[in-house]
Amino acid sequence: MKVKSNILLIYTGGTIGMIKDFETGALKAFNFSELLQNIPELKLLEHTIDTVSFKDPIDSSNMNPVYWIQIAKIIEDRFENYDGFVVLHGSDTMSYTASALSFMFENLTKPIIFTGSQLPIGDLRTDAKENLITSIQIAGLQKQGKPVISEVGLYFEYKLYRANRTTKINAENFQAFSSSNYPPLAESGVHLSVNNNVLWKTNRRRKTKLHTNFNHEILILKMFPGINESTVEHMLSKKNLKGVILETYGSGNAPTDAWFINLLKKHISKGLFIVNVTQCIAGSVSMGQYETSTQLKKIGVVSGKDITTEAAVAKLMYLLGSELSPKVFKTIFETSLRGEML
C-alpha cells in the first residue's frame, strides 16, 4: 500500500519556473497556483502537493544568505504540516543554497530536496518535469511511517545527491551536477532505488533546530601560478574580513615563498580563519603530505579535507556566526556535521 504524503513545493526562481510565451518566444514566470493544470502528470502522484512562491522570484545569481534564511523560515513555519519539502531553485548557485540549508537545520528529520532544470518547464525537450516529479516522489518516500530521507538532498538528471557534496559541473548538459567524493543517495530508472547505506542518520528523538546566524564577511582566495604578494596582501587586508577559503593545488599545496606563508601567519594571528580546500573536482586536502603544505599546517590553516568549495563557504559562514575560539573553530570545521566531509 502506497503512503500518501503531504509535500510543500517552494519556488524561489530559476529556469525551472519559466514557461515560454509561444506568441513572443520570450520566457515568463510560471504561475505555480496553476501547477496541476500545467503539469497534469502530477495528478498521478499519490501525494498531496501545496505550493508557495517567493513574492518576487529571483535569478539564482542574485541568491545570498538573506534568501537562504527566507527559504529556511518558510520550511520552519510549516515544518509540522508537511512530510517533505521540495525547493525549486536556479541551478547556478543551487549547491551553495542547498549546502547552507544543510547546516542551518540541525537534526533534520524530514527531507528537503532541491531541484531545478536546464530548460524551462514549458520547453518541448525540458528536463524540468522529470526532475520535479521525481523530487516530489523522493520527498514523499516513507517507511513504517517515517521519512526515508532525513537530510537536504539535490536531485538532478536521475540522481539524488547529498546536497552539501555537490558542485555544478556543466552549464549545458542535463547532467549538470556531480558529487565526486560521495555516492548518490538514490537513482531513478525503471525503479526508484535508494542507497540506504549512505543516507545520513538522524536522531529522531531530538527536535529539528534552525540556525540563522551567518557571517558572510569571507572571500575565496584561489591559488594560481604567478599570484603575487601585493594581491594577497590587498585581499587579506579587507576591512571586517573574518574568514578565507584558500583554494589550493592538489592535496592542499600552495607556494612556499616566505612572503606568502608570513602573510597568512600574520592574519591568522590577528584572528582570521583560513580553510584549505582543494581546487580539484575530486579528492581531499591532506596537509603535511608534501613540503608545499607542511607550512600551512604549522601556521594554523584549517583543513577542509574533501569538502566542496560550495559547502566550505556555507560552513564557514555558519560557524563564523557563532564566534568560536580558533581552537574550537578548527575542531568543529574539521568534523563532519551533516555528512559534508569524511
Short mmCIF file of C-alpha atoms in Angstrom, two decimals:
data_model
loop_
_atom_site.label_atom_id
_atom_site.label_comp_id
_atom_site.label_asym_id
_atom_site.label_seq_id
_atom_site.Cartn_x
_atom_site.Cartn_y
_atom_site.Cartn_z
CA MET A 1 0.00 0.00 0.00
CA LYS A 2 1.42 3.37 -1.01
CA VAL A 3 1.71 6.07 1.61
CA LYS A 4 0.17 9.44 0.85
CA SER A 5 2.48 12.25 1.94
CA ASN A 6 1.93 15.98 2.22
CA ILE A 7 4.56 17.83 0.19
CA LEU A 8 5.30 21.55 0.11
CA LEU A 9 6.75 22.88 -3.12
CA ILE A 10 8.74 26.10 -2.70
CA TYR A 11 9.55 28.14 -5.79
CA THR A 12 12.39 30.63 -5.39
CA GLY A 13 13.09 31.33 -9.07
CA GLY A 14 15.25 29.89 -11.80
CA THR A 15 14.83 28.30 -15.21
CA ILE A 16 12.50 25.55 -13.97
CA GLY A 17 9.90 28.16 -13.12
CA MET A 18 9.80 29.67 -16.57
CA ILE A 19 7.39 28.95 -19.40
CA LYS A 20 7.65 30.09 -22.99
CA ASP A 21 5.17 32.54 -24.44
CA PHE A 22 4.73 30.90 -27.83
CA GLU A 23 3.49 34.14 -29.42
CA THR A 24 6.58 36.15 -28.50
CA GLY A 25 9.11 33.39 -27.81
CA ALA A 26 10.03 35.08 -24.52
CA LEU A 27 10.30 33.31 -21.18
CA LYS A 28 7.96 34.37 -18.41
CA ALA A 29 7.45 33.34 -14.80
CA PHE A 30 5.31 30.27 -14.27
CA ASN A 31 2.12 30.59 -12.21
CA PHE A 32 2.55 27.92 -9.57
CA SER A 33 -1.01 28.28 -8.34
CA GLU A 34 -1.94 26.57 -11.61
CA LEU A 35 0.65 23.83 -11.20
CA LEU A 36 -1.64 20.83 -11.73
CA GLN A 37 -3.13 22.36 -14.88
CA ASN A 38 0.27 22.92 -16.45
CA ILE A 39 1.78 19.60 -15.34
CA PRO A 40 -1.10 17.09 -15.44
CA GLU A 41 1.34 14.23 -14.65
CA LEU A 42 1.39 15.43 -11.04
CA LYS A 43 -2.22 14.24 -10.70
CA LEU A 44 -0.90 10.68 -10.99
CA LEU A 45 1.19 11.08 -7.84
CA GLU A 46 -0.25 9.71 -4.62
CA HIS A 47 0.87 12.77 -2.66
CA THR A 48 -0.91 15.98 -1.71
CA ILE A 49 1.05 18.95 -3.06
CA ASP A 50 0.84 22.52 -1.83
CA THR A 51 2.84 25.37 -3.28
CA VAL A 52 4.38 28.60 -2.06
CA SER A 53 6.41 31.03 -4.12
CA PHE A 54 8.73 33.93 -3.46
CA LYS A 55 6.74 37.11 -3.96
CA ASP A 56 9.40 38.19 -6.44
CA PRO A 57 11.17 35.10 -7.83
CA ILE A 58 14.89 35.69 -8.28
CA ASP A 59 17.60 34.51 -10.61
CA SER A 60 19.95 32.26 -8.65
CA SER A 61 22.86 34.59 -9.46
CA ASN A 62 21.25 37.00 -7.01
CA MET A 63 21.00 34.40 -4.23
CA ASN A 64 22.51 35.37 -0.87
CA PRO A 65 22.23 34.47 2.86
CA VAL A 66 19.16 36.68 3.29
CA TYR A 67 17.30 34.45 0.83
CA TRP A 68 18.73 31.33 2.46
CA ILE A 69 17.07 32.39 5.69
CA GLN A 70 13.83 33.19 3.86
CA ILE A 71 13.70 29.67 2.42
CA ALA A 72 14.53 28.13 5.80
CA LYS A 73 11.85 30.19 7.56
CA ILE A 74 9.21 29.04 5.06
CA ILE A 75 10.13 25.46 5.92
CA GLU A 76 10.34 26.05 9.68
CA ASP A 77 6.93 27.77 9.82
CA ARG A 78 5.28 24.81 8.05
CA PHE A 79 7.50 22.01 9.30
CA GLU A 80 4.84 20.15 11.28
CA ASN A 81 2.28 20.32 8.46
CA TYR A 82 4.28 18.51 5.78
CA ASP A 83 6.16 15.26 5.37
CA GLY A 84 8.68 16.64 2.90
CA PHE A 85 9.79 19.79 1.10
CA VAL A 86 10.89 20.41 -2.50
CA VAL A 87 12.74 23.65 -3.25
CA LEU A 88 12.81 24.84 -6.86
CA HIS A 89 15.95 26.87 -7.40
CA GLY A 90 18.16 28.13 -10.20
CA SER A 91 20.96 25.67 -10.88
CA ASP A 92 23.88 28.13 -10.90
CA THR A 93 24.01 28.60 -7.11
CA MET A 94 21.87 25.65 -6.04
CA SER A 95 24.79 23.82 -4.41
CA TYR A 96 25.57 26.88 -2.26
CA THR A 97 21.98 27.31 -1.05
CA ALA A 98 21.36 23.61 -0.52
CA SER A 99 24.64 23.29 1.41
CA ALA A 100 23.70 26.27 3.55
CA LEU A 101 20.32 24.77 4.47
CA SER A 102 22.01 21.51 5.44
CA PHE A 103 23.95 23.40 8.12
CA MET A 104 21.02 25.61 9.14
CA PHE A 105 18.79 22.65 10.02
CA GLU A 106 20.36 20.74 12.90
CA ASN A 107 19.00 17.22 13.36
CA LEU A 108 16.76 17.42 10.31
CA THR A 109 14.04 14.75 10.47
CA LYS A 110 12.35 15.35 7.11
CA PRO A 111 13.60 15.60 3.52
CA ILE A 112 14.38 18.93 1.90
CA ILE A 113 15.01 18.23 -1.80
CA PHE A 114 16.45 20.88 -4.11
CA THR A 115 15.90 20.64 -7.84
CA GLY A 116 15.75 22.77 -10.97
CA SER A 117 16.32 22.36 -14.67
CA GLN A 118 18.47 23.33 -17.61
CA LEU A 119 15.44 24.08 -19.82
CA PRO A 120 12.18 25.85 -18.89
CA ILE A 121 9.24 23.73 -17.80
CA GLY A 122 7.30 24.68 -20.93
CA ASP A 123 10.03 23.68 -23.37
CA LEU A 124 9.35 20.63 -25.54
CA ARG A 125 12.62 18.91 -24.53
CA THR A 126 12.63 20.08 -20.93
CA ASP A 127 14.28 18.17 -18.10
CA ALA A 128 12.11 20.10 -15.64
CA LYS A 129 9.17 17.70 -15.46
CA GLU A 130 11.21 14.61 -14.63
CA ASN A 131 13.31 16.49 -12.07
CA LEU A 132 10.21 17.92 -10.42
CA ILE A 133 8.10 14.76 -10.41
CA THR A 134 10.87 12.52 -9.07
CA SER A 135 11.89 15.09 -6.43
CA ILE A 136 8.32 15.06 -5.14
CA GLN A 137 8.32 11.27 -5.10
CA ILE A 138 11.60 11.22 -3.16
CA ALA A 139 10.35 13.81 -0.67
CA GLY A 140 7.29 11.64 -0.09
CA LEU A 141 9.09 8.35 0.49
CA GLN A 142 8.18 6.79 3.83
CA LYS A 143 8.93 3.54 5.61
CA GLN A 144 6.99 2.49 8.70
CA GLY A 145 5.54 5.99 8.95
CA LYS A 146 8.93 7.72 8.89
CA PRO A 147 10.61 9.61 6.03
CA VAL A 148 13.20 7.52 4.19
CA ILE A 149 15.32 10.64 3.56
CA SER A 150 16.07 12.91 6.51
CA GLU A 151 18.63 15.31 5.06
CA VAL A 152 18.99 18.03 2.45
CA GLY A 153 19.31 16.48 -1.00
CA LEU A 154 19.81 17.73 -4.52
CA TYR A 155 18.08 15.87 -7.35
CA PHE A 156 19.09 16.32 -10.97
CA GLU A 157 19.02 14.05 -14.01
CA TYR A 158 18.06 10.74 -12.38
CA LYS A 159 20.29 11.08 -9.31
CA LEU A 160 19.73 12.28 -5.77
CA TYR A 161 22.88 13.58 -4.10
CA ARG A 162 23.69 14.76 -0.61
CA ALA A 163 23.33 18.49 -1.22
CA ASN A 164 26.49 19.56 0.58
CA ARG A 165 28.54 17.19 -1.58
CA THR A 166 27.52 18.69 -4.90
CA THR A 167 29.07 21.01 -7.47
CA LYS A 168 27.62 22.26 -10.72
CA ILE A 169 29.96 20.98 -13.43
CA ASN A 170 28.15 21.69 -16.71
CA ALA A 171 26.21 24.68 -17.99
CA GLU A 172 24.62 22.85 -20.93
CA ASN A 173 24.19 19.13 -20.24
CA PHE A 174 21.16 17.85 -18.36
CA GLN A 175 23.60 16.09 -16.06
CA ALA A 176 24.65 19.40 -14.57
CA PHE A 177 25.80 18.30 -11.12
CA SER A 178 28.43 16.00 -9.71
CA SER A 179 29.18 14.53 -6.30
CA SER A 180 32.71 13.31 -6.84
CA ASN A 181 33.54 12.39 -3.26
CA TYR A 182 30.26 10.76 -2.23
CA PRO A 183 27.92 8.29 -3.96
CA PRO A 184 24.32 9.13 -4.94
CA LEU A 185 21.70 8.66 -2.23
CA ALA A 186 19.21 7.38 -4.80
CA GLU A 187 18.93 6.77 -8.53
CA SER A 188 15.86 6.92 -10.73
CA GLY A 189 15.40 4.39 -13.51
CA VAL A 190 12.63 1.91 -14.13
CA HIS A 191 12.52 1.79 -10.34
CA LEU A 192 13.48 4.40 -7.76
CA SER A 193 16.46 2.82 -5.99
CA VAL A 194 17.57 4.21 -2.63
CA ASN A 195 21.09 3.53 -1.36
CA ASN A 196 20.17 3.17 2.31
CA ASN A 197 23.77 2.53 3.38
CA VAL A 198 24.88 6.08 2.55
CA LEU A 199 21.92 8.02 3.94
CA TRP A 200 22.51 10.45 6.79
CA LYS A 201 21.24 9.01 10.07
CA THR A 202 19.25 11.42 12.23
CA ASN A 203 18.46 11.14 15.92
CA ARG A 204 14.67 11.19 15.70
CA ARG A 205 14.33 11.63 19.45
CA ARG A 206 15.66 15.15 19.18
CA LYS A 207 13.80 18.04 17.62
CA THR A 208 14.92 19.77 14.47
CA LYS A 209 16.56 23.10 15.25
CA LEU A 210 17.08 26.02 12.88
CA HIS A 211 20.21 28.21 12.95
CA THR A 212 20.13 31.50 11.07
CA ASN A 213 23.24 33.37 12.24
CA PHE A 214 25.53 33.74 9.25
CA ASN A 215 28.61 35.92 8.95
CA HIS A 216 29.35 36.41 5.26
CA GLU A 217 32.47 38.55 5.68
CA ILE A 218 34.52 35.96 3.82
CA LEU A 219 36.29 35.54 0.50
CA ILE A 220 37.72 32.81 -1.72
CA LEU A 221 41.43 33.08 -2.49
CA LYS A 222 42.33 30.80 -5.38
CA MET A 223 45.93 29.87 -5.96
CA PHE A 224 47.37 30.30 -9.45
CA PRO A 225 50.92 30.36 -10.83
CA GLY A 226 52.12 33.95 -10.62
CA ILE A 227 49.98 35.11 -7.72
CA ASN A 228 51.90 37.90 -6.03
CA GLU A 229 52.37 39.46 -2.62
CA SER A 230 50.54 42.73 -3.27
CA THR A 231 47.42 40.89 -4.49
CA VAL A 232 47.26 38.58 -1.49
CA GLU A 233 48.01 41.40 0.96
CA HIS A 234 45.27 43.53 -0.57
CA MET A 235 42.68 40.75 -0.32
CA LEU A 236 43.55 39.71 3.22
CA SER A 237 43.52 43.32 4.40
CA LYS A 238 39.84 43.73 3.53
CA LYS A 239 38.00 45.54 6.31
CA ASN A 240 35.98 43.24 8.61
CA LEU A 241 37.22 40.10 6.87
CA LYS A 242 36.61 37.08 9.14
CA GLY A 243 37.28 34.01 7.02
CA VAL A 244 39.03 32.84 3.86
CA ILE A 245 38.56 29.76 1.70
CA LEU A 246 42.04 29.05 0.34
CA GLU A 247 41.67 27.07 -2.88
CA THR A 248 44.98 25.23 -3.21
CA TYR A 249 46.52 22.80 -5.65
CA GLY A 250 46.11 19.03 -5.46
CA SER A 251 46.05 17.67 -1.92
CA GLY A 252 46.28 21.13 -0.34
CA ASN A 253 49.52 22.52 -1.73
CA ALA A 254 50.43 26.20 -2.02
CA PRO A 255 53.52 28.34 -2.67
CA THR A 256 56.30 28.00 -0.07
CA ASP A 257 57.56 31.56 -0.64
CA ALA A 258 58.32 33.27 2.66
CA TRP A 259 56.12 36.27 1.82
CA PHE A 260 53.10 34.02 1.29
CA ILE A 261 53.47 31.99 4.47
CA ASN A 262 54.27 35.09 6.53
CA LEU A 263 51.20 36.94 5.21
CA LEU A 264 48.89 34.07 6.13
CA LYS A 265 50.55 33.69 9.53
CA LYS A 266 50.21 37.40 10.26
CA HIS A 267 46.49 37.47 9.51
CA ILE A 268 45.80 34.20 11.33
CA SER A 269 47.46 35.71 14.42
CA LYS A 270 45.02 38.63 14.14
CA GLY A 271 42.03 36.26 14.26
CA LEU A 272 41.43 35.45 10.58
CA PHE A 273 40.20 31.90 9.93
CA ILE A 274 41.70 30.29 6.81
CA VAL A 275 40.38 26.99 5.46
CA ASN A 276 42.32 24.91 2.93
CA VAL A 277 40.18 23.43 0.12
CA THR A 278 41.46 21.69 -2.99
CA GLN A 279 40.81 23.12 -6.45
CA CYS A 280 40.39 19.57 -7.76
CA ILE A 281 36.90 18.31 -8.57
CA ALA A 282 37.59 15.18 -6.52
CA GLY A 283 39.95 14.14 -3.75
CA SER A 284 40.93 15.59 -0.42
CA VAL A 285 43.24 18.05 1.29
CA SER A 286 45.96 16.27 3.25
CA MET A 287 48.19 18.93 4.74
CA GLY A 288 51.68 17.74 5.55
CA GLN A 289 51.74 15.10 2.83
CA TYR A 290 54.05 17.31 0.78
CA GLU A 291 56.50 20.02 1.78
CA THR A 292 54.29 22.56 -0.03
CA SER A 293 51.55 22.12 2.56
CA THR A 294 53.56 21.46 5.71
CA GLN A 295 53.98 25.18 6.48
CA LEU A 296 50.24 25.80 6.10
CA LYS A 297 49.56 23.19 8.75
CA LYS A 298 52.18 24.67 11.10
CA ILE A 299 50.77 28.21 10.98
CA GLY A 300 47.21 27.09 11.78
CA VAL A 301 45.44 26.81 8.44
CA VAL A 302 42.34 24.62 8.88
CA SER A 303 41.97 21.50 6.73
CA GLY A 304 38.85 21.35 4.56
CA LYS A 305 39.55 17.66 3.88
CA ASP A 306 37.29 16.56 0.99
CA ILE A 307 34.67 19.30 1.35
CA THR A 308 33.47 21.16 -1.75
CA THR A 309 34.09 24.88 -2.08
CA GLU A 310 30.32 25.47 -2.01
CA ALA A 311 29.90 23.58 1.26
CA ALA A 312 33.02 25.21 2.69
CA VAL A 313 31.57 28.66 2.01
CA ALA A 314 28.30 27.75 3.75
CA LYS A 315 30.01 26.03 6.68
CA LEU A 316 32.44 28.90 7.17
CA MET A 317 29.62 31.48 7.25
CA TYR A 318 27.65 29.22 9.61
CA LEU A 319 30.49 28.73 12.10
CA LEU A 320 31.61 32.36 11.98
CA GLY A 321 28.10 33.27 13.13
CA SER A 322 28.83 31.52 16.43
CA GLU A 323 32.02 33.49 17.25
CA LEU A 324 34.10 30.45 18.19
CA SER A 325 37.66 30.44 19.50
CA PRO A 326 40.33 29.40 16.95
CA LYS A 327 40.83 26.02 18.62
CA VAL A 328 37.12 25.21 18.78
CA PHE A 329 36.58 26.50 15.25
CA LYS A 330 39.31 24.24 13.88
CA THR A 331 37.94 21.20 15.71
CA ILE A 332 34.37 21.76 14.52
CA PHE A 333 35.25 22.70 10.93
CA GLU A 334 37.37 19.57 10.57
CA THR A 335 34.47 17.46 11.90
CA SER A 336 31.63 16.26 9.70
CA LEU A 337 28.45 17.98 10.90
CA ARG A 338 25.98 16.98 8.17
CA GLY A 339 27.96 14.45 6.15
CA GLU A 340 29.77 17.18 4.19
CA MET A 341 33.19 15.59 4.65
CA LEU A 342 34.78 12.29 5.59
#
